[in-house]
PDB file of C-alpha atoms in Angstrom:
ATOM      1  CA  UNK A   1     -38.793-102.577 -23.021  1.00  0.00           C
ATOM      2  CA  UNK A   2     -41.209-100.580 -23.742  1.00  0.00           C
ATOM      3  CA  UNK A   3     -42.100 -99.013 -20.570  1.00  0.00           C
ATOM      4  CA  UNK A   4     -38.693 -98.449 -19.724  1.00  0.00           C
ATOM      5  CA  UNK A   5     -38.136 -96.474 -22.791  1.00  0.00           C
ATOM      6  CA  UNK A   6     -41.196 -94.057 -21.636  1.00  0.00           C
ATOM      7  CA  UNK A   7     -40.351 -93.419 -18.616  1.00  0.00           C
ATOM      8  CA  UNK A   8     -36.649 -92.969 -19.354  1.00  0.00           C
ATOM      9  CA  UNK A   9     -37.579 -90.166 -22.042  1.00  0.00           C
ATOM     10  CA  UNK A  10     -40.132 -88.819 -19.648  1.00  0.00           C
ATOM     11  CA  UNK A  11     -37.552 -88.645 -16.927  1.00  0.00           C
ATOM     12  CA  UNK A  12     -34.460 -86.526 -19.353  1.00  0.00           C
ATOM     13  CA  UNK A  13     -37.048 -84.261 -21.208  1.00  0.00           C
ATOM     14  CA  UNK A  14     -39.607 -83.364 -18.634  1.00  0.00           C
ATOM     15  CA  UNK A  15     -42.329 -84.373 -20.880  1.00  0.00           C
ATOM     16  CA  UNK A  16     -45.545 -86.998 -19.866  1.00  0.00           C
ATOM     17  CA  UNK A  17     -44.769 -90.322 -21.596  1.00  0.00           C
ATOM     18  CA  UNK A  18     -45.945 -90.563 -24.628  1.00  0.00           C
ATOM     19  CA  UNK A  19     -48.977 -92.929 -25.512  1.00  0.00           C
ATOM     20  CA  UNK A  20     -47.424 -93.068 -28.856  1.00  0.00           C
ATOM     21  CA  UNK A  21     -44.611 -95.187 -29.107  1.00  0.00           C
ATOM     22  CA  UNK A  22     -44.654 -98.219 -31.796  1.00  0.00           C
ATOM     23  CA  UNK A  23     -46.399-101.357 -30.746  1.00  0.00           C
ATOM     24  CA  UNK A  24     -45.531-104.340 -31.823  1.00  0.00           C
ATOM     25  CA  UNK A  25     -48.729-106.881 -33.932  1.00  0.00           C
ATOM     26  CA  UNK A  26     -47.244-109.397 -33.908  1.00  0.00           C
ATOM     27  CA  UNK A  27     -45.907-111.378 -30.946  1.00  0.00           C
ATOM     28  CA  UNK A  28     -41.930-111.486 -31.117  1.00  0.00           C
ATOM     29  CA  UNK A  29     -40.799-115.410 -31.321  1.00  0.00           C
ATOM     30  CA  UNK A  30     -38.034-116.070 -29.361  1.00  0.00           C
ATOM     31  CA  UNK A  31     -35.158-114.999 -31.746  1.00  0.00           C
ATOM     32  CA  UNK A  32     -35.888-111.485 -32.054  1.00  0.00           C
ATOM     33  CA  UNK A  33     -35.782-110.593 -28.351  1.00  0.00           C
ATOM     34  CA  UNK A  34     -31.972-109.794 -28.623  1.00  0.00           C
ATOM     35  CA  UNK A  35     -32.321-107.506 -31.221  1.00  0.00           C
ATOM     36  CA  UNK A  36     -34.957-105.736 -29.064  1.00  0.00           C
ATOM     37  CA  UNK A  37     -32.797-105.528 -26.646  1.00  0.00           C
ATOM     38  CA  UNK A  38     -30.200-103.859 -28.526  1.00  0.00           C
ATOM     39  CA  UNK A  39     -32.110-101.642 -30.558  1.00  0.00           C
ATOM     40  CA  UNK A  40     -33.900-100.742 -26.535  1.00  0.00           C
ATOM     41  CA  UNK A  41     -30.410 -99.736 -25.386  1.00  0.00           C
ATOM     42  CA  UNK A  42     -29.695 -97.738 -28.374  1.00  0.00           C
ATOM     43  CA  UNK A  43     -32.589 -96.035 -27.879  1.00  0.00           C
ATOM     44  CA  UNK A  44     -31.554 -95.258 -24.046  1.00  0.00           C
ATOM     45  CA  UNK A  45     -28.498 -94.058 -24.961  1.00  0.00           C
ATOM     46  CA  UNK A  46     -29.626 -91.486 -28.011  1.00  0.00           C
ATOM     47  CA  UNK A  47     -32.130 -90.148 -25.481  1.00  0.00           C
ATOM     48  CA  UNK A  48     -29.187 -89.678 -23.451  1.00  0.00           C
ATOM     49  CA  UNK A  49     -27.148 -87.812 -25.935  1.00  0.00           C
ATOM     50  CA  UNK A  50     -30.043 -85.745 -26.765  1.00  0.00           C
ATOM     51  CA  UNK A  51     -30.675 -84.258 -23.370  1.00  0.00           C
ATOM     52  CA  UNK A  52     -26.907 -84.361 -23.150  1.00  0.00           C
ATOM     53  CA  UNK A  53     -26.854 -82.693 -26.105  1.00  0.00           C
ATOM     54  CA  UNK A  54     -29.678 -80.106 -25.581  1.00  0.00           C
ATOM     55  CA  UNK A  55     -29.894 -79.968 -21.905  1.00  0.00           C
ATOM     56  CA  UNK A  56     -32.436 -79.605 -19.646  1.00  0.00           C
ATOM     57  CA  UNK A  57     -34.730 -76.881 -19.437  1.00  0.00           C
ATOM     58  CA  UNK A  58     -34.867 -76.330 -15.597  1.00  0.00           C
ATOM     59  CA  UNK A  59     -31.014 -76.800 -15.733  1.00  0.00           C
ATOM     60  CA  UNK A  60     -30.478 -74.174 -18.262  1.00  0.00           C
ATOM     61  CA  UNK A  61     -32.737 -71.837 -16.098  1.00  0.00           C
ATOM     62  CA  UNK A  62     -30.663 -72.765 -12.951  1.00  0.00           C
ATOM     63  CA  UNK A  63     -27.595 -72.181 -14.569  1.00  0.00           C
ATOM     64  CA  UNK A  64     -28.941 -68.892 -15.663  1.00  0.00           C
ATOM     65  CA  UNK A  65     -29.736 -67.807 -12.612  1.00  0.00           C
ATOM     66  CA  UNK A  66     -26.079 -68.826 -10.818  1.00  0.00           C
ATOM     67  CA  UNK A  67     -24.517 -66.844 -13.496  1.00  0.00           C
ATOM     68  CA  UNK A  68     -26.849 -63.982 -12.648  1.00  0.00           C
ATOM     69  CA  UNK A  69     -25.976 -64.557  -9.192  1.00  0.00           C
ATOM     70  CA  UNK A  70     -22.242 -64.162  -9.472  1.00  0.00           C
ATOM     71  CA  UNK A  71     -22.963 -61.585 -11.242  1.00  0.00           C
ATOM     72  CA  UNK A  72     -24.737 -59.766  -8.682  1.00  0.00           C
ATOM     73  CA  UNK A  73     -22.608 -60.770  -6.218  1.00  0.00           C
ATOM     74  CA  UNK A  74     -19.552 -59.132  -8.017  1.00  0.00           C
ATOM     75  CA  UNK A  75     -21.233 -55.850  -9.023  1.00  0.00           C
ATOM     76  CA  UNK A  76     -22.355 -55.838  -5.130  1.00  0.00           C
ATOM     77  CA  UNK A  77     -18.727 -56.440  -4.078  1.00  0.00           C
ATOM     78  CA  UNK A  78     -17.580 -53.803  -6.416  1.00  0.00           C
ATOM     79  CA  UNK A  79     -20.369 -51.355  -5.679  1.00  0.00           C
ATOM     80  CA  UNK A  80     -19.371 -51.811  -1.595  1.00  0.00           C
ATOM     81  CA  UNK A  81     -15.392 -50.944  -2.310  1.00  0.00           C
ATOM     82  CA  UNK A  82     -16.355 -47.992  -4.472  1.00  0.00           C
ATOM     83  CA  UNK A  83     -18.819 -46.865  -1.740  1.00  0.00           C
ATOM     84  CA  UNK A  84     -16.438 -47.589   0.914  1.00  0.00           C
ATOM     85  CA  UNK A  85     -13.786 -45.602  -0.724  1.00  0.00           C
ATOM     86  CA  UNK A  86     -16.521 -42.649  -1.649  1.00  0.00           C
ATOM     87  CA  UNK A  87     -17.510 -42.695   2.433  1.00  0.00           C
ATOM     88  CA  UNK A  88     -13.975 -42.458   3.375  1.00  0.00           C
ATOM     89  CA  UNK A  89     -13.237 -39.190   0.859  1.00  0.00           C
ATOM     90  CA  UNK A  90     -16.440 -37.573   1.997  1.00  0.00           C
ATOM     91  CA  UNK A  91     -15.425 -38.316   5.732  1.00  0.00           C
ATOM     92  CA  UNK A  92     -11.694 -36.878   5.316  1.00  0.00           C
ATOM     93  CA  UNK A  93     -13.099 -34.151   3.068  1.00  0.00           C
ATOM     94  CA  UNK A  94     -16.193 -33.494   5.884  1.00  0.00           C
ATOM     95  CA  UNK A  95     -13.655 -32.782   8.581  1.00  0.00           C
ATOM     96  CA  UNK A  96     -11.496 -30.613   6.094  1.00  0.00           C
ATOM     97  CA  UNK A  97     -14.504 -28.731   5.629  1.00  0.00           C
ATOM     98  CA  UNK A  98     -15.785 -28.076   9.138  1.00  0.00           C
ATOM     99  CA  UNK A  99     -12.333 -27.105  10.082  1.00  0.00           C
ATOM    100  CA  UNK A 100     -12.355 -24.715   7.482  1.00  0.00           C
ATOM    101  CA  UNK A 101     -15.709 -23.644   8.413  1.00  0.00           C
ATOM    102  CA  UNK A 102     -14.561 -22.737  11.989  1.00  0.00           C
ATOM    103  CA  UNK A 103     -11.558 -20.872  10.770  1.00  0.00           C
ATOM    104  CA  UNK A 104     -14.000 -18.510   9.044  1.00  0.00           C
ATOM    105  CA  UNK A 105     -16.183 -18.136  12.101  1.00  0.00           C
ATOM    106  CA  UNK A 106     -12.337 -17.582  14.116  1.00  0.00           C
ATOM    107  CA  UNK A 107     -11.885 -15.250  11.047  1.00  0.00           C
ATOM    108  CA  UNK A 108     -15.012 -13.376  11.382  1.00  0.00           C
ATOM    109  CA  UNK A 109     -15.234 -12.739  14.976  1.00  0.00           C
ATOM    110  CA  UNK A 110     -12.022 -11.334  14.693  1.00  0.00           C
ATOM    111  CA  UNK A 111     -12.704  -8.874  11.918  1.00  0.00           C
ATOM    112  CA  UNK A 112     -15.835  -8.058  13.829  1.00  0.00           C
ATOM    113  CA  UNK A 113     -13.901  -7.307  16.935  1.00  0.00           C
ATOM    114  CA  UNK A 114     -10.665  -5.267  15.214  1.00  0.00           C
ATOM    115  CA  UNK A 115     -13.908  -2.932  13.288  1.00  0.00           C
ATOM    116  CA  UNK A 116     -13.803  -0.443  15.878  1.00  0.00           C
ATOM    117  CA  UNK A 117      -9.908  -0.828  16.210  1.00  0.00           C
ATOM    118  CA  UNK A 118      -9.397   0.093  12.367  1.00  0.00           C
ATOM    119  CA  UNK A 119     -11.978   3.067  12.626  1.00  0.00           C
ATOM    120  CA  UNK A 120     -10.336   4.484  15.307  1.00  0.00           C
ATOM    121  CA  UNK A 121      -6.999   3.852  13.981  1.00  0.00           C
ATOM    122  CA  UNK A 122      -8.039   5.189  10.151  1.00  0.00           C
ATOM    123  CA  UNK A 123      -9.898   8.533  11.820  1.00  0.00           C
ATOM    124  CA  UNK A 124      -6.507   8.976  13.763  1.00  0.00           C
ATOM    125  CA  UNK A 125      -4.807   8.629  10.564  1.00  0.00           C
ATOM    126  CA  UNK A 126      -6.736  11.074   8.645  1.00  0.00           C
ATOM    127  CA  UNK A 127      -6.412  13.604  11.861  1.00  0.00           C
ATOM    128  CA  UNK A 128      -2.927  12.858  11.631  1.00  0.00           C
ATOM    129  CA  UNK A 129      -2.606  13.487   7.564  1.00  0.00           C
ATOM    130  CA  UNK A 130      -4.475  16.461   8.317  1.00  0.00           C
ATOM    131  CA  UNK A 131      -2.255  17.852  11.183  1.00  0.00           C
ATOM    132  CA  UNK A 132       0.941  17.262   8.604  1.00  0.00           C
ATOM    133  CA  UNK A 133      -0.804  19.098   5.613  1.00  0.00           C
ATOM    134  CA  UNK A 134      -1.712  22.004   8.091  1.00  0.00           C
ATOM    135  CA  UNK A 135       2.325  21.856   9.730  1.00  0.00           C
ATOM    136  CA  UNK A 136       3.394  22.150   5.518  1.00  0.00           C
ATOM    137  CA  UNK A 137       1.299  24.859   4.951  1.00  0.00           C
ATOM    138  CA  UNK A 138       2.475  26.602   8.008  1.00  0.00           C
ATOM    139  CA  UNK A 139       5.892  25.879   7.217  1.00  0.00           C
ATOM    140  CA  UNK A 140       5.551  27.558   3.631  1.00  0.00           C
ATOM    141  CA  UNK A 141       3.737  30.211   5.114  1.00  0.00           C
ATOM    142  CA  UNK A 142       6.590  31.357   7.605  1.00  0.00           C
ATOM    143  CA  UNK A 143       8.714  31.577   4.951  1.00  0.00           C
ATOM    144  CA  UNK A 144       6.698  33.635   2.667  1.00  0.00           C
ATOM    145  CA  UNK A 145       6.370  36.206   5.603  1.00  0.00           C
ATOM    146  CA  UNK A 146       9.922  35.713   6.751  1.00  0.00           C
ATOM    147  CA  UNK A 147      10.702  36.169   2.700  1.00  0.00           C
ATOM    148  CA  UNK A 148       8.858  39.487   2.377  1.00  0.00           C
ATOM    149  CA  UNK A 149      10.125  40.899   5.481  1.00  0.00           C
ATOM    150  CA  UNK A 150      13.765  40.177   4.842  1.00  0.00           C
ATOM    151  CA  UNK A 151      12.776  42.009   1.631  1.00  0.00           C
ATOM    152  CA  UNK A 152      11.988  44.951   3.711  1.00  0.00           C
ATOM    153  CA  UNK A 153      14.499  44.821   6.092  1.00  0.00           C
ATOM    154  CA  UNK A 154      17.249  44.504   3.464  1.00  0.00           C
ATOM    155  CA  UNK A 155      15.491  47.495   1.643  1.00  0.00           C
ATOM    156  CA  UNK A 156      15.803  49.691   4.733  1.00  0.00           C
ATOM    157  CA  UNK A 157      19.606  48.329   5.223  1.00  0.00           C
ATOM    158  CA  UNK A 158      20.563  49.228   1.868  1.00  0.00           C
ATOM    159  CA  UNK A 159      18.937  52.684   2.061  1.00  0.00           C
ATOM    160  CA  UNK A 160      20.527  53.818   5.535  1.00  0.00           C
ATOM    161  CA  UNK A 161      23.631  52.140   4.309  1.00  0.00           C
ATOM    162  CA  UNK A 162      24.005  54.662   1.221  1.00  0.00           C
ATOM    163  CA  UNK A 163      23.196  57.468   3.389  1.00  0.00           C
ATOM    164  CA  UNK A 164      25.649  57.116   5.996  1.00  0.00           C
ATOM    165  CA  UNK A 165      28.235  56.377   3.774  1.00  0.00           C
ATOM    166  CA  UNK A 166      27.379  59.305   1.756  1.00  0.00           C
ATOM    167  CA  UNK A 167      27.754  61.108   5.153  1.00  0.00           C
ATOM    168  CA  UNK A 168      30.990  59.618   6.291  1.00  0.00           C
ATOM    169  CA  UNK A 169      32.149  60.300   2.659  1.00  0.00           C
ATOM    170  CA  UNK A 170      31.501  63.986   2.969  1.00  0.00           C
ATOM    171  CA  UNK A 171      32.648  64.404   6.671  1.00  0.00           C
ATOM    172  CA  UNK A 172      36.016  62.186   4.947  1.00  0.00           C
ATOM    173  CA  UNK A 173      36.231  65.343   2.878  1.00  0.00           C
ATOM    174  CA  UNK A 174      34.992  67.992   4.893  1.00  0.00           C
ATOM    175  CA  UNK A 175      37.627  67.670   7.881  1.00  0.00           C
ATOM    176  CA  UNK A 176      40.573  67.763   5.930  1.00  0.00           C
ATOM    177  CA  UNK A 177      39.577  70.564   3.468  1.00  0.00           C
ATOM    178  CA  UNK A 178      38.880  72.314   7.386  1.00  0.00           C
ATOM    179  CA  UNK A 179      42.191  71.652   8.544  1.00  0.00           C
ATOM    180  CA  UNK A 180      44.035  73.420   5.948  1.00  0.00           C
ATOM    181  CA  UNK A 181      42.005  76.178   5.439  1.00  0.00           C
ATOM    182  CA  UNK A 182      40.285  75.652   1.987  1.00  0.00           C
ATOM    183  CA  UNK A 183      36.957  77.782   2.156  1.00  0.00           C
ATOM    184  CA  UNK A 184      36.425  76.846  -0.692  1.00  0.00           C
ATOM    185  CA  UNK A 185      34.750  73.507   0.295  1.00  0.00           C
ATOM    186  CA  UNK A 186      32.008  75.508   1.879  1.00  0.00           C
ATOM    187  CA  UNK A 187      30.758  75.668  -1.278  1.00  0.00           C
ATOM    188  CA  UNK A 188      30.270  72.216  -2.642  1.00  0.00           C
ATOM    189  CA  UNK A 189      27.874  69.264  -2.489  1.00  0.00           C
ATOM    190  CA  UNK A 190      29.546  67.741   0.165  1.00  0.00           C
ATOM    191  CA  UNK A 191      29.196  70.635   2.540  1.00  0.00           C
ATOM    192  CA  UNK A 192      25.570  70.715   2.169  1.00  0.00           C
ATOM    193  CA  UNK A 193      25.467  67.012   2.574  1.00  0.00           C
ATOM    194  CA  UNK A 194      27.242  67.824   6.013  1.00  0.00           C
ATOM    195  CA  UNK A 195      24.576  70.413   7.043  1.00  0.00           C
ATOM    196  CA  UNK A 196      21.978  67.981   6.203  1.00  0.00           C
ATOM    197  CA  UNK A 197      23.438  65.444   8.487  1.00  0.00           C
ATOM    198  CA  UNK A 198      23.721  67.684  11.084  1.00  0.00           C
ATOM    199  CA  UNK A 199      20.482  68.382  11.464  1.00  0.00           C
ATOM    200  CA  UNK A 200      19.563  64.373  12.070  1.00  0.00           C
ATOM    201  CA  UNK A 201      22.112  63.798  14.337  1.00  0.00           C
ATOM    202  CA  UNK A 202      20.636  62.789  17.687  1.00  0.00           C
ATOM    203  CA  UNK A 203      23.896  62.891  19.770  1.00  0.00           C
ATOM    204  CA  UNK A 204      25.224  66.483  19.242  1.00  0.00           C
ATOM    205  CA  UNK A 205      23.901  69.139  21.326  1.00  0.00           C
ATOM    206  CA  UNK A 206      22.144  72.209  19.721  1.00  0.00           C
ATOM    207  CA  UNK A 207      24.848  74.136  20.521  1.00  0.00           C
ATOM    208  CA  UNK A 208      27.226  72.030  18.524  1.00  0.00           C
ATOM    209  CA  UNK A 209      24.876  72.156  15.818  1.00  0.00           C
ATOM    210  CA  UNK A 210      24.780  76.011  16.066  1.00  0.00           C
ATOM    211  CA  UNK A 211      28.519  76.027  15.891  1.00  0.00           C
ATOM    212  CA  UNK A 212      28.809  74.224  12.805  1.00  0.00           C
ATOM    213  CA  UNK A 213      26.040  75.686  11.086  1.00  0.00           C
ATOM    214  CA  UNK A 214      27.218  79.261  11.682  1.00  0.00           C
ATOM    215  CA  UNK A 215      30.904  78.280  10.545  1.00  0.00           C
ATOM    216  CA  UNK A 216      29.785  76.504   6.925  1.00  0.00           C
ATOM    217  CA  UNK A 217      27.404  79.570   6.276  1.00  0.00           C
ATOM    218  CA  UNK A 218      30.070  82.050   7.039  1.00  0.00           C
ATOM    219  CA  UNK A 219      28.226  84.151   9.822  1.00  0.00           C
ATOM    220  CA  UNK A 220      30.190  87.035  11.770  1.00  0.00           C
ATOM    221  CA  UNK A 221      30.612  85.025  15.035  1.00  0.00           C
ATOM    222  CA  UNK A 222      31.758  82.014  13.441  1.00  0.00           C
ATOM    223  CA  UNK A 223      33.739  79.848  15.831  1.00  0.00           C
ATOM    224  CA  UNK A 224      37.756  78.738  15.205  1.00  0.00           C
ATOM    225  CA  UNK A 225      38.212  75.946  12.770  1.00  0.00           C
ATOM    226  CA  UNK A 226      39.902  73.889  15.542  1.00  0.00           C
ATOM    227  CA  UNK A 227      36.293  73.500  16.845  1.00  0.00           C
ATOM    228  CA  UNK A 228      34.361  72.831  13.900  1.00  0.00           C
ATOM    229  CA  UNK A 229      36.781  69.555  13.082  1.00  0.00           C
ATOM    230  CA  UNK A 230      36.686  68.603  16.720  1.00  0.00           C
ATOM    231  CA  UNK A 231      32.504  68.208  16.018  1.00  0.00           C
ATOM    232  CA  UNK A 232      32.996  66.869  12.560  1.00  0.00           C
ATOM    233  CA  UNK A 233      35.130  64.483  14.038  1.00  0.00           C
ATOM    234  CA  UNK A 234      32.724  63.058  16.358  1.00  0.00           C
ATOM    235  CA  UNK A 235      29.984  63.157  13.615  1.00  0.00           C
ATOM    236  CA  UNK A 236      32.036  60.899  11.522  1.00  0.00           C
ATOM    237  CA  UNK A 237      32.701  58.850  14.358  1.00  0.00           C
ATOM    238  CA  UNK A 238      29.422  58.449  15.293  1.00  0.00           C
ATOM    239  CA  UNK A 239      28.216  57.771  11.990  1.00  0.00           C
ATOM    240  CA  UNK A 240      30.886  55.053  11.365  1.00  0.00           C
ATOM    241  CA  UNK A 241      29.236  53.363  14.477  1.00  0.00           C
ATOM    242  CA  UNK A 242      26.084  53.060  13.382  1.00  0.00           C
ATOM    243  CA  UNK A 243      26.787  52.217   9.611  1.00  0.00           C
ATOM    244  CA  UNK A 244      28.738  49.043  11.915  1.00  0.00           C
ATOM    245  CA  UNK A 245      25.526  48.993  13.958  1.00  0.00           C
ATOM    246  CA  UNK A 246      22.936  48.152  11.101  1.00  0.00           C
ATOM    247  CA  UNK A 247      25.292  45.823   8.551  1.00  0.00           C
ATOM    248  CA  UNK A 248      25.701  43.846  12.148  1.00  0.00           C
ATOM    249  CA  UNK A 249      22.165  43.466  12.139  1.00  0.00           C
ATOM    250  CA  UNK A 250      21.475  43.097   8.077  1.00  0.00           C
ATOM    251  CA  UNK A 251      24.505  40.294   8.791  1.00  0.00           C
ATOM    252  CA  UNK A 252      22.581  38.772  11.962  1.00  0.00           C
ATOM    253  CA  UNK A 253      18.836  39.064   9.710  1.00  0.00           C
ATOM    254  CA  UNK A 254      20.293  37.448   6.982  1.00  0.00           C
ATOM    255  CA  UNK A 255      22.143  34.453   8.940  1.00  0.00           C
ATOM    256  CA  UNK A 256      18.642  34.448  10.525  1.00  0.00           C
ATOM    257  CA  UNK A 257      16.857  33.579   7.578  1.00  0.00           C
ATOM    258  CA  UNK A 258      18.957  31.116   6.089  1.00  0.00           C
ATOM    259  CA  UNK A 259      18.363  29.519   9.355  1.00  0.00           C
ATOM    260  CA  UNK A 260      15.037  29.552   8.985  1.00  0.00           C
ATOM    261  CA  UNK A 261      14.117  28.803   5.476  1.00  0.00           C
ATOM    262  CA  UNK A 262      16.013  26.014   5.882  1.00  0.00           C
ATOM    263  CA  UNK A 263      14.510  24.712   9.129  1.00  0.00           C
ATOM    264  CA  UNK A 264      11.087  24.949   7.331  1.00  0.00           C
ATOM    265  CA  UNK A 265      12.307  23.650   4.071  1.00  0.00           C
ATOM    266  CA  UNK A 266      13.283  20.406   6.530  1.00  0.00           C
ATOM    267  CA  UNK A 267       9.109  20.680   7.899  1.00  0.00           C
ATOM    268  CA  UNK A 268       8.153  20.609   4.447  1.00  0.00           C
ATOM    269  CA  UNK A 269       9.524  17.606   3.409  1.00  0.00           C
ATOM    270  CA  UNK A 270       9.314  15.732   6.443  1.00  0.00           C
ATOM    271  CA  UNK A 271       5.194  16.487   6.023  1.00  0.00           C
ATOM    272  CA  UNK A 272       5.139  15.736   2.579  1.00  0.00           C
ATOM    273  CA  UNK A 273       7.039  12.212   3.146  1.00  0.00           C
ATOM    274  CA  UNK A 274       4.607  11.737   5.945  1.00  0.00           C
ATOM    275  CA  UNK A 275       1.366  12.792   3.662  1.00  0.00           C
ATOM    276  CA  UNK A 276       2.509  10.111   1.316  1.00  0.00           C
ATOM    277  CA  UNK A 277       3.146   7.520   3.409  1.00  0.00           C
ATOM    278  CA  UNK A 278      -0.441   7.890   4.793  1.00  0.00           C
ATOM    279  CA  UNK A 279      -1.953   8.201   1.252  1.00  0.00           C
ATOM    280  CA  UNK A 280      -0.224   5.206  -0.463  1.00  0.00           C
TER     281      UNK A 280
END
């Protein structure tokens, strides 16, 4: 019983067998070998619980290591889905990237190539801006010259206008105070005013000049009266024509102009909307 004991506690607790156990002095008479049978299986069976109880060392390290194991095994399992999913982003996001690096090569070489497009398109738009500013400024010039010489022709108008008018007012005068024989009028403004346009008058001989001069200063071969209306006549006549003649002309000048300020006023603003469009 003894032996089996040993080697049973040896066996569940990885220890030698120890030299130890009780011995027995005396030499067990024939009654007591059931109770050392008994107390030899209760013995067995305590060992049992103990190891039961407290396990085995090796076991405990195996089990250990199993649990580390699974362990392991699901961190691994994890870590290969996570990396999976990372190598699947970084693949979709790789392509994503290289096709957005080849649009901006694309992009580039076609910048590059439309450089010399633009610079020859913005130098044609400054020559352009420049050609408008120079066609406004030509524009306002015309009508500052056209300005100052409607100025001067309207000037002119108005002075020629008053002075055949003055005329055709005194011949108006002089040809009826003729006809009825009122010497008188010899004497007045207008009769000098008649002499004075006598002298300018381009159209009359010098001998109808003569005639008329030597009739209003009352010289002793003074022609008939008759013939000194019949040329006073044709002064006033003629003088009527031409006072039509020029306010034709101021009429035709000043029609003229309005035409033309106008036509420029239209240049000006057609530059200036162009100068802004270029400049915005």
């Amino acid at each position: 019983g003894k032996e089996m004991a040993q080697a049973y506690l040896a066996e569940v607790s990885g220890s030698p067998p120890a030299a130890d156990l009780p011995t027995w002095t005396a030499r067990p008479s024939v009654g007591t070998k059931p109770l050392m049978r008994v107390l030899c299986a209760v013995a067995c069976f305590a060992a049992a619980d103990v190891a039961a109880n407290q396990g085995n060392p090796i076991r405990r390290v195996v089990s250990m290591l199993q649990s580390m194991q699974e362990k392991i095994e699901a961190e691994a399992e994890r870590d290969d889905k996570m990396f999976a999913k990372f190598q699947c982003f970084c693949e979709k996001n790789s392509a994503k990237t290289s096709a957005s690096i080849e649009a901006g090569k694309e992009k580039i070489e076609q910048l590059e190539a439309d450089i010399p497009e633009t610079k020859s398109g913005r130098d044609q738009t400054i020559s352009e801006l420049q050609q408008h500013k120079d066609d406004r400024e030509a524009a306002k010039q015309s009508i500052g010259e056209a300005t100052s010489q409607r100025k001067k022709e309207n000037q002119a108008f108005q002075e020629d206008s008053a002075n055949l008018k003055g005329i055709i007012d005194a011949l108006g005068k002089a040809i009826p105070a003729i006809e009825k024989g009122m010497t008188g009028f010899l004497q007045t403004p207008d009769a000098s005013t008649v002499l004075s346009a006598l002298t300018k008058m381009q159209d009359l001989n010098d001998e109808d000049k003569q005639t008329v001069t030597a009739f209003f200063q009352g010289t002793a071969s003074q022609p008939s009266s008759g013939e000194v209306v019949g040329i006073l006549k044709t002064m006033k006549e003629e003088n009527e024509k031409t006072l039509d003649e020029i306010t034709g002309t101021e009429t035709e000048s000043a029609k003229n102009f309005g035409e033309l300020v106008a036509a420029k006023q239209k240049e000006i603003a057609a530059a200036t909307e162009a100068i802004e469009e270029k400049t915005q």
